Coordinates of C-alpha atoms and ligand atoms in Angstrom, one line a residue:
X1 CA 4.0 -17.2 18.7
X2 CA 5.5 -15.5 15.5
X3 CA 3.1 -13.1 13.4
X4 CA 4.3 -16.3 10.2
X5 CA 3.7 -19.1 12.4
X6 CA 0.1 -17.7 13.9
X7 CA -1.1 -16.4 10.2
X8 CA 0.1 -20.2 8.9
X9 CA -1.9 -21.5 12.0
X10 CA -5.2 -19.7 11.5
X11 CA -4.7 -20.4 7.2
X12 CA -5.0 -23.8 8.1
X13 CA -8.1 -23.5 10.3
X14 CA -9.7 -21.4 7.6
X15 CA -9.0 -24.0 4.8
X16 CA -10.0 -27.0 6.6
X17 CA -13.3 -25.5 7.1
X18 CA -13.7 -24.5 3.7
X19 CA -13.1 -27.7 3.1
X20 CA -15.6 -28.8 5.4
X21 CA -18.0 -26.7 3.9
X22 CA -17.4 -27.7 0.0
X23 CA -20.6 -27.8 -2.0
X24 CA -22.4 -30.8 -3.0
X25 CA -24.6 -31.4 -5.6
X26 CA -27.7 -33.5 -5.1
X27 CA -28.0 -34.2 -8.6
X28 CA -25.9 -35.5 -11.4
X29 CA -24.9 -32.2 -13.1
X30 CA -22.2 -30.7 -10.7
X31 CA -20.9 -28.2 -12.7
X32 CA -21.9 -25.0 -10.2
X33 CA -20.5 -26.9 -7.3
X34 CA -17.1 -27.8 -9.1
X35 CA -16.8 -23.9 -10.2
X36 CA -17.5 -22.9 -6.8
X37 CA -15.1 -25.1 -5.4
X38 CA -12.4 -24.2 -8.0
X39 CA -12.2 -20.8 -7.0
X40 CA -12.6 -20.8 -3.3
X41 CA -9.9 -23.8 -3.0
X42 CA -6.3 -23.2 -2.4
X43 CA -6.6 -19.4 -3.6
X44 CA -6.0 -15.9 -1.9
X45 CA -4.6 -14.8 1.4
X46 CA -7.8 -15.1 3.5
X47 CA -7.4 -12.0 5.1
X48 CA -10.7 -11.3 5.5
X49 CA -11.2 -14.7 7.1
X50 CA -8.2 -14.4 9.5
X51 CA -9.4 -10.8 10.8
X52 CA -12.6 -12.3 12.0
X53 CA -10.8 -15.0 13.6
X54 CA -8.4 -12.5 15.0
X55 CA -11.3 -9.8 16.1
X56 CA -12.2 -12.8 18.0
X57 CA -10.1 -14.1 19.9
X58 CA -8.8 -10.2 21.0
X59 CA -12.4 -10.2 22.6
X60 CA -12.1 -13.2 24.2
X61 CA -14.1 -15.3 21.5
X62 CA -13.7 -19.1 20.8
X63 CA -11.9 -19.6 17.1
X64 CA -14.3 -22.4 16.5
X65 CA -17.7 -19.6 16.7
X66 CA -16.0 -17.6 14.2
X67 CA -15.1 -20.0 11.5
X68 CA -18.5 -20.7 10.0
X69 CA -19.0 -16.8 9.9
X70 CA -15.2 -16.7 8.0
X71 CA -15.8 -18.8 5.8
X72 CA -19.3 -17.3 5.0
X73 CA -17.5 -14.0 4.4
X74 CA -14.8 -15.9 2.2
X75 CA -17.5 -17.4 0.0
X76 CA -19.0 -13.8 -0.5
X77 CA -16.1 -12.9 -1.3
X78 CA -14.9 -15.5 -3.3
X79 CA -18.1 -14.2 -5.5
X80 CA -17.2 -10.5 -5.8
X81 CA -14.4 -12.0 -7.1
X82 CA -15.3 -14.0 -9.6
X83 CA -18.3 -11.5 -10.9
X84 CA -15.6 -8.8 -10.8
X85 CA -14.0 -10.9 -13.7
X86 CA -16.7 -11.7 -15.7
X87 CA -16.2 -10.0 -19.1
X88 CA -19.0 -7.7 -19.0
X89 CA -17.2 -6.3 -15.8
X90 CA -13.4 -6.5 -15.2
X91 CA -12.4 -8.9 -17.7
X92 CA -9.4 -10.3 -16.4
X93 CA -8.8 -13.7 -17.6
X94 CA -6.5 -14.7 -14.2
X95 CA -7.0 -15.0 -10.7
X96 CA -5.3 -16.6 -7.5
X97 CA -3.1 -18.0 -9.9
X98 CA -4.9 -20.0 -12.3
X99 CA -7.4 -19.2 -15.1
X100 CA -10.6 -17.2 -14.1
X101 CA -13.7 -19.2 -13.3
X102 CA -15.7 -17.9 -16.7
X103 CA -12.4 -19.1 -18.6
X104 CA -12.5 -22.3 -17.0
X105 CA -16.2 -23.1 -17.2
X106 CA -17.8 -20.4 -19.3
X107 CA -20.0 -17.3 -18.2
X108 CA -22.9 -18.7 -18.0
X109 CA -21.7 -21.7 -15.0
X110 CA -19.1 -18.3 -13.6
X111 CA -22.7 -16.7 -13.3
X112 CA -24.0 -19.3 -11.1
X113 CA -20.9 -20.4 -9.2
X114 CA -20.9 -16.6 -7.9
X115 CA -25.1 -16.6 -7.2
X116 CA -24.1 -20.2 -5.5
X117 CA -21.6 -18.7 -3.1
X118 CA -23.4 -15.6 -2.5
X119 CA -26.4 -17.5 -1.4
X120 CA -24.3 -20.4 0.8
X121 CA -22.9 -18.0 2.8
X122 CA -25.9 -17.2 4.5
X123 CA -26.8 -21.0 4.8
X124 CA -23.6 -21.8 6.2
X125 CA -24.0 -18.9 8.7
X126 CA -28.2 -19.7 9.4
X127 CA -27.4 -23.4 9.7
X128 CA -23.9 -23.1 12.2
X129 CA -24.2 -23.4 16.0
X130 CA -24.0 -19.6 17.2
X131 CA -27.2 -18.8 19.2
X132 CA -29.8 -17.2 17.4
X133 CA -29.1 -13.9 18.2
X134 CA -25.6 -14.0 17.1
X135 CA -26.9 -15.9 14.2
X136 CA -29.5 -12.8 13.2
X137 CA -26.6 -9.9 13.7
X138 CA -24.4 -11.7 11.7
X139 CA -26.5 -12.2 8.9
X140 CA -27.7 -8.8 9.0
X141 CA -23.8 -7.4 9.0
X142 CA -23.5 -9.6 6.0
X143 CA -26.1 -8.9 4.0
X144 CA -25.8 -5.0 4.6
X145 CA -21.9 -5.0 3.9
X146 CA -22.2 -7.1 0.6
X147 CA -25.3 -5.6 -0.6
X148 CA -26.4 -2.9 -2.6
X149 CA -25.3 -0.1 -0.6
X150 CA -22.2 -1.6 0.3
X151 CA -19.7 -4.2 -1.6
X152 CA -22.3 -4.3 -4.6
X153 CA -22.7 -0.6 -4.9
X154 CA -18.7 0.0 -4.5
X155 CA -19.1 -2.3 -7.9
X156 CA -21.8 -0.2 -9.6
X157 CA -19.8 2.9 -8.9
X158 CA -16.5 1.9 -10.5
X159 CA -18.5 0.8 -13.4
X160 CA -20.3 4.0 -13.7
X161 CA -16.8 6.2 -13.6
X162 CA -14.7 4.2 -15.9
X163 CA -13.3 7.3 -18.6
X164 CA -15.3 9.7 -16.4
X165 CA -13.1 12.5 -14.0
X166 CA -14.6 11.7 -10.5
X167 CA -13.8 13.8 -7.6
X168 CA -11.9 12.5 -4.8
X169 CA -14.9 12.3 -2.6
X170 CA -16.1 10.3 -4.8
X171 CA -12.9 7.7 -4.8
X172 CA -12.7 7.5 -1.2
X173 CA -17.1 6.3 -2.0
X174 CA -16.3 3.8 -4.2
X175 CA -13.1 2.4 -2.1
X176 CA -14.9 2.5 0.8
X177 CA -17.8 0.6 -0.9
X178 CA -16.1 -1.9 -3.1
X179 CA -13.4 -3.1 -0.8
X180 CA -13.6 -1.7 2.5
X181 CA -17.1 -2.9 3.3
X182 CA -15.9 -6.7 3.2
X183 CA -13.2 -5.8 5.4
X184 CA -15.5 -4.3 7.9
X185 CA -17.8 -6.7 7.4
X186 CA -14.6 -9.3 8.6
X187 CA -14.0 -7.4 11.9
X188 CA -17.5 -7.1 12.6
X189 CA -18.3 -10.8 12.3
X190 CA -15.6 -11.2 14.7
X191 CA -16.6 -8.9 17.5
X192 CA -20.3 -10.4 16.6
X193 CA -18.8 -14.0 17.4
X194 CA -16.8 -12.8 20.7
X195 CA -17.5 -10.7 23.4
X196 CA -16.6 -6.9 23.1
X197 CA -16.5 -4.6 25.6
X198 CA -15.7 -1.3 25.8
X199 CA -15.2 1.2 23.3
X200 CA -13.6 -2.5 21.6
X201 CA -16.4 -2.6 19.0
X202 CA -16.2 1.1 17.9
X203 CA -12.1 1.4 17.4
X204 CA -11.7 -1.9 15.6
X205 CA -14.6 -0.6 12.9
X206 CA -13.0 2.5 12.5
X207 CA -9.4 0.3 12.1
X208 CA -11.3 -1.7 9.7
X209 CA -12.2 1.2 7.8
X210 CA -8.5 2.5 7.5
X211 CA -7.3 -0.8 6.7
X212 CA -9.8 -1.4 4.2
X213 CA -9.1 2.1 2.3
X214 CA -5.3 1.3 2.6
X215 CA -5.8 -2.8 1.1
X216 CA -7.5 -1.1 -1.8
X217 CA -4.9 1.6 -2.5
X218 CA -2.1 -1.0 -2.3
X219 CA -4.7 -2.8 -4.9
X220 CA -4.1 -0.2 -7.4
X221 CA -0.5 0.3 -7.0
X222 CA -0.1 -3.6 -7.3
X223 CA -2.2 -3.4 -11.0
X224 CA 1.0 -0.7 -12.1
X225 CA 4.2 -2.0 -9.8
X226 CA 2.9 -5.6 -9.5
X227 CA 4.2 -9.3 -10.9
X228 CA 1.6 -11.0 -12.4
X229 CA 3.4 -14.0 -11.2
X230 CA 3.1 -13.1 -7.7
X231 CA -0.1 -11.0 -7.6
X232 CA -1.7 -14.2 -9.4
X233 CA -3.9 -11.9 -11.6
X234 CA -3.1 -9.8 -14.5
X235 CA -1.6 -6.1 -14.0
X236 CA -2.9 -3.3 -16.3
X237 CA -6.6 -4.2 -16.3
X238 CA -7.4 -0.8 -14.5
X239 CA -5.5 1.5 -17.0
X240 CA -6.9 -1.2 -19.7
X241 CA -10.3 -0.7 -18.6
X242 CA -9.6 3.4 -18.2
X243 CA -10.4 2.9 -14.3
X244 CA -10.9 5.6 -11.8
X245 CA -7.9 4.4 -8.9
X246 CA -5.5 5.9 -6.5
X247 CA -2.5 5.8 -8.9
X248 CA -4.7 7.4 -11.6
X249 CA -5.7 10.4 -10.0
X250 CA -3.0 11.1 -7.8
X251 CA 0.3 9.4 -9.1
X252 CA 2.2 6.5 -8.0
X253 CA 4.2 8.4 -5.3
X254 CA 1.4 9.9 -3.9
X255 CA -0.5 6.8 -4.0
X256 CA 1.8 5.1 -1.7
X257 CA 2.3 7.9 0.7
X258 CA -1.8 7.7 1.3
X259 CA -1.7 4.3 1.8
X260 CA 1.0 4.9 4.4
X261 CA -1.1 7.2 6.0
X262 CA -4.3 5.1 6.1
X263 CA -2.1 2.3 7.8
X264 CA -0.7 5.0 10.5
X265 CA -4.1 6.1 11.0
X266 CA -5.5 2.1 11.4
X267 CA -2.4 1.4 14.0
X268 CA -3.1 4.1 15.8
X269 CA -6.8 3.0 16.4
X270 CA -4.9 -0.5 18.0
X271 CA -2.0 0.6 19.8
X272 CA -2.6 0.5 22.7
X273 CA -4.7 -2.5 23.0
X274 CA -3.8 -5.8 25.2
X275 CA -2.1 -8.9 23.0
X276 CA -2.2 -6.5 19.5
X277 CA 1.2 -7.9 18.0
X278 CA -0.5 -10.0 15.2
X279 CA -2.9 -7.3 14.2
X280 CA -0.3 -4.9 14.2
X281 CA 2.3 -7.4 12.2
X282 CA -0.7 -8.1 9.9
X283 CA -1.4 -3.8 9.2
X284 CA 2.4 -3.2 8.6
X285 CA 2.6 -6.3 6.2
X286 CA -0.4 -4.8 4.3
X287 CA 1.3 -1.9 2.9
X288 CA 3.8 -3.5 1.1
X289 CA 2.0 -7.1 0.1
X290 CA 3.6 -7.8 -3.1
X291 CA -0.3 -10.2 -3.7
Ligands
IPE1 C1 -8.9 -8.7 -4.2 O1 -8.9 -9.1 -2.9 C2 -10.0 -7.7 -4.5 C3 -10.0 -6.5 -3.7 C4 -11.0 -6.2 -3.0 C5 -8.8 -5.7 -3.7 P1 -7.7 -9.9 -2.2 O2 -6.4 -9.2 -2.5 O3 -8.0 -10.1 -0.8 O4 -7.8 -11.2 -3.0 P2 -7.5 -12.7 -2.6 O5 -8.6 -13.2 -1.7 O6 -6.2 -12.7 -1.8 O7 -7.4 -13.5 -3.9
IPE2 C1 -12.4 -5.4 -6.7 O1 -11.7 -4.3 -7.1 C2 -13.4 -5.1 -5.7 C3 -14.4 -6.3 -5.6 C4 -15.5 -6.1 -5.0 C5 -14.1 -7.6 -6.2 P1 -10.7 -4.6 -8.2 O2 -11.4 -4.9 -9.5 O3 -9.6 -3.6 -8.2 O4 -10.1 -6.0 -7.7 P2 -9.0 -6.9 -8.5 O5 -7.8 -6.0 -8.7 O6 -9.7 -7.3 -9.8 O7 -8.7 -8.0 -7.6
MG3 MG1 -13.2 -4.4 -10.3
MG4 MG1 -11.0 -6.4 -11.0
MG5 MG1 -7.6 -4.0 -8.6

């Protein structure tokens, strides 16, 4: 199967779970569930949702475990997202395409539509059919990667070094944090859904990680070389907001050629595993996304 035809395949696995999965209100205001549903529907690239389907099925792993815990991490995600927008944060009026979901509802409903998600991704993964024990790790790997020393402080430190000159230890921190947690977080759900063996579980976390730093720098170089058209979200909102990014302390050229390197250093981690074609097709198409 082509890298296109297999990403298509697992797209459409993903989205008819999320559909699956939609909220519903018990009572007659349904305003949360509609802004929750607005922004998780038809937007993004699920990557995060295909590498835990992809993690599992490399360690032999049935597809239909691993959904529930993808489309857990999608909702999560879906959330960073939407918080990330809110003015008192990002303030980017656009995202996957169509108006943000505090322009479309107002703050106040954008508030709850990201609490909503945050908190039915760990229903969706408490109430699925994984055995308990699979059920406990995953929540745990969830909770830890999103939370306050992961995704969530990622957030607090860019926040905290907008103007400010941070050193690059610091960068690599808050990319790490912010961006590469949830991709972690993906891989890990995926070898907590299949069966790893080896020194499996170990080298795909440390790919994750790579992959992860190099999603984020190709972030930063999108917001300067991007088209809002085809990134779906503004471009300029980090110089805008004075953000500390790869292209800001280093340049545009050296931006890339790191996030060249971080994808070497991720294939190298896979090379020479059994059946690696998508995961490799997927890395390489990373670096130069164009969304
Ligand atoms: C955007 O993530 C936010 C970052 C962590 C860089 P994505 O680029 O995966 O956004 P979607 O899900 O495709 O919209
Ligand atoms: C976002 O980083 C990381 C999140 C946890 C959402 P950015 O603020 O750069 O993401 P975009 O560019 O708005 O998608
Ligand atoms: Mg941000
Ligand atoms: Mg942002
Ligand atoms: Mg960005």
């Amino acid at each position: 199967m082509s890298f296109q035809v297999q990403y298509e395949d697992y797209l459409k696995s993903i989205n008819e779970k999320i559909e699956e999965y939609l909220p519903i209100s018990d009572h007659k205001e349904n305003i949360v569930c509609e802004a929750m549903a607005y922004s998780l529907v038809n937007g993004g690239k699920r990557i995060r949702p295909v590498l835990t389907l992809e993690t599992c099925r490399l360690c032999a792993g049935s597809i239909e475990d691993a959904l529930p815990l993808a489309v857990a991490l999608e909702c999560v995600h879906t959330y960073s997202l939407i918080h990330d927008d809110l003015p008192c944060m990002d303030n980017d009026d656009m995202r996957r395409g169509k108006p943000s979901c505090h322009k479309k509802f107002g703050e106040e409903y954008a508030l709850l539509a990201g609490d909503g998600l945050l908190t039915y991704a760990f229903e969706i993964i408490a109430s699925c059919k994984l055995s308990n024990e699979k059920k406990s790790k995953a929540v745990l790997c969830l909770s830890r990667y999103a939370g306050f020393n992961g995704m969530i402080g990622g957030q607090e430190i860019d926040l905290l070094s907008e103007g400010k000159e941070i050193d690059f230890e610091k960068l690599k921190i808050m990319h790490k944090k912010k961006t590469g947690c949830l991709i972690r977080c993906a891989v890990e759900l995926g070898l907590i859904a299949g069966n790893p063996e080896g020194d499996f579980y170990e080298k795909l976390l440390l790919f994750a990680d790579y992959l992860g730093l190099a999603f984020q720098i190709r972030d930063d170089i999108l917001d300067v070389i991007g088209s809002p058209e085809e990134l779906g979200k503004p471009i300029g909102s980090d110089k805008q907001s004075d953000k500390r990014t790869y292209v800001s302390m280093f340049g545009l050229e050296e931006a890339i050629l790191l996030s060249k390197q971080a994808t070497e250093n991720a294939l190298s981690l896979i090379k020479n595993f059994n059946d690696n074609e998508f995961l490799i097709s997927l890395t390489e198409s990373l670096l130069t996304r164009k969304n």
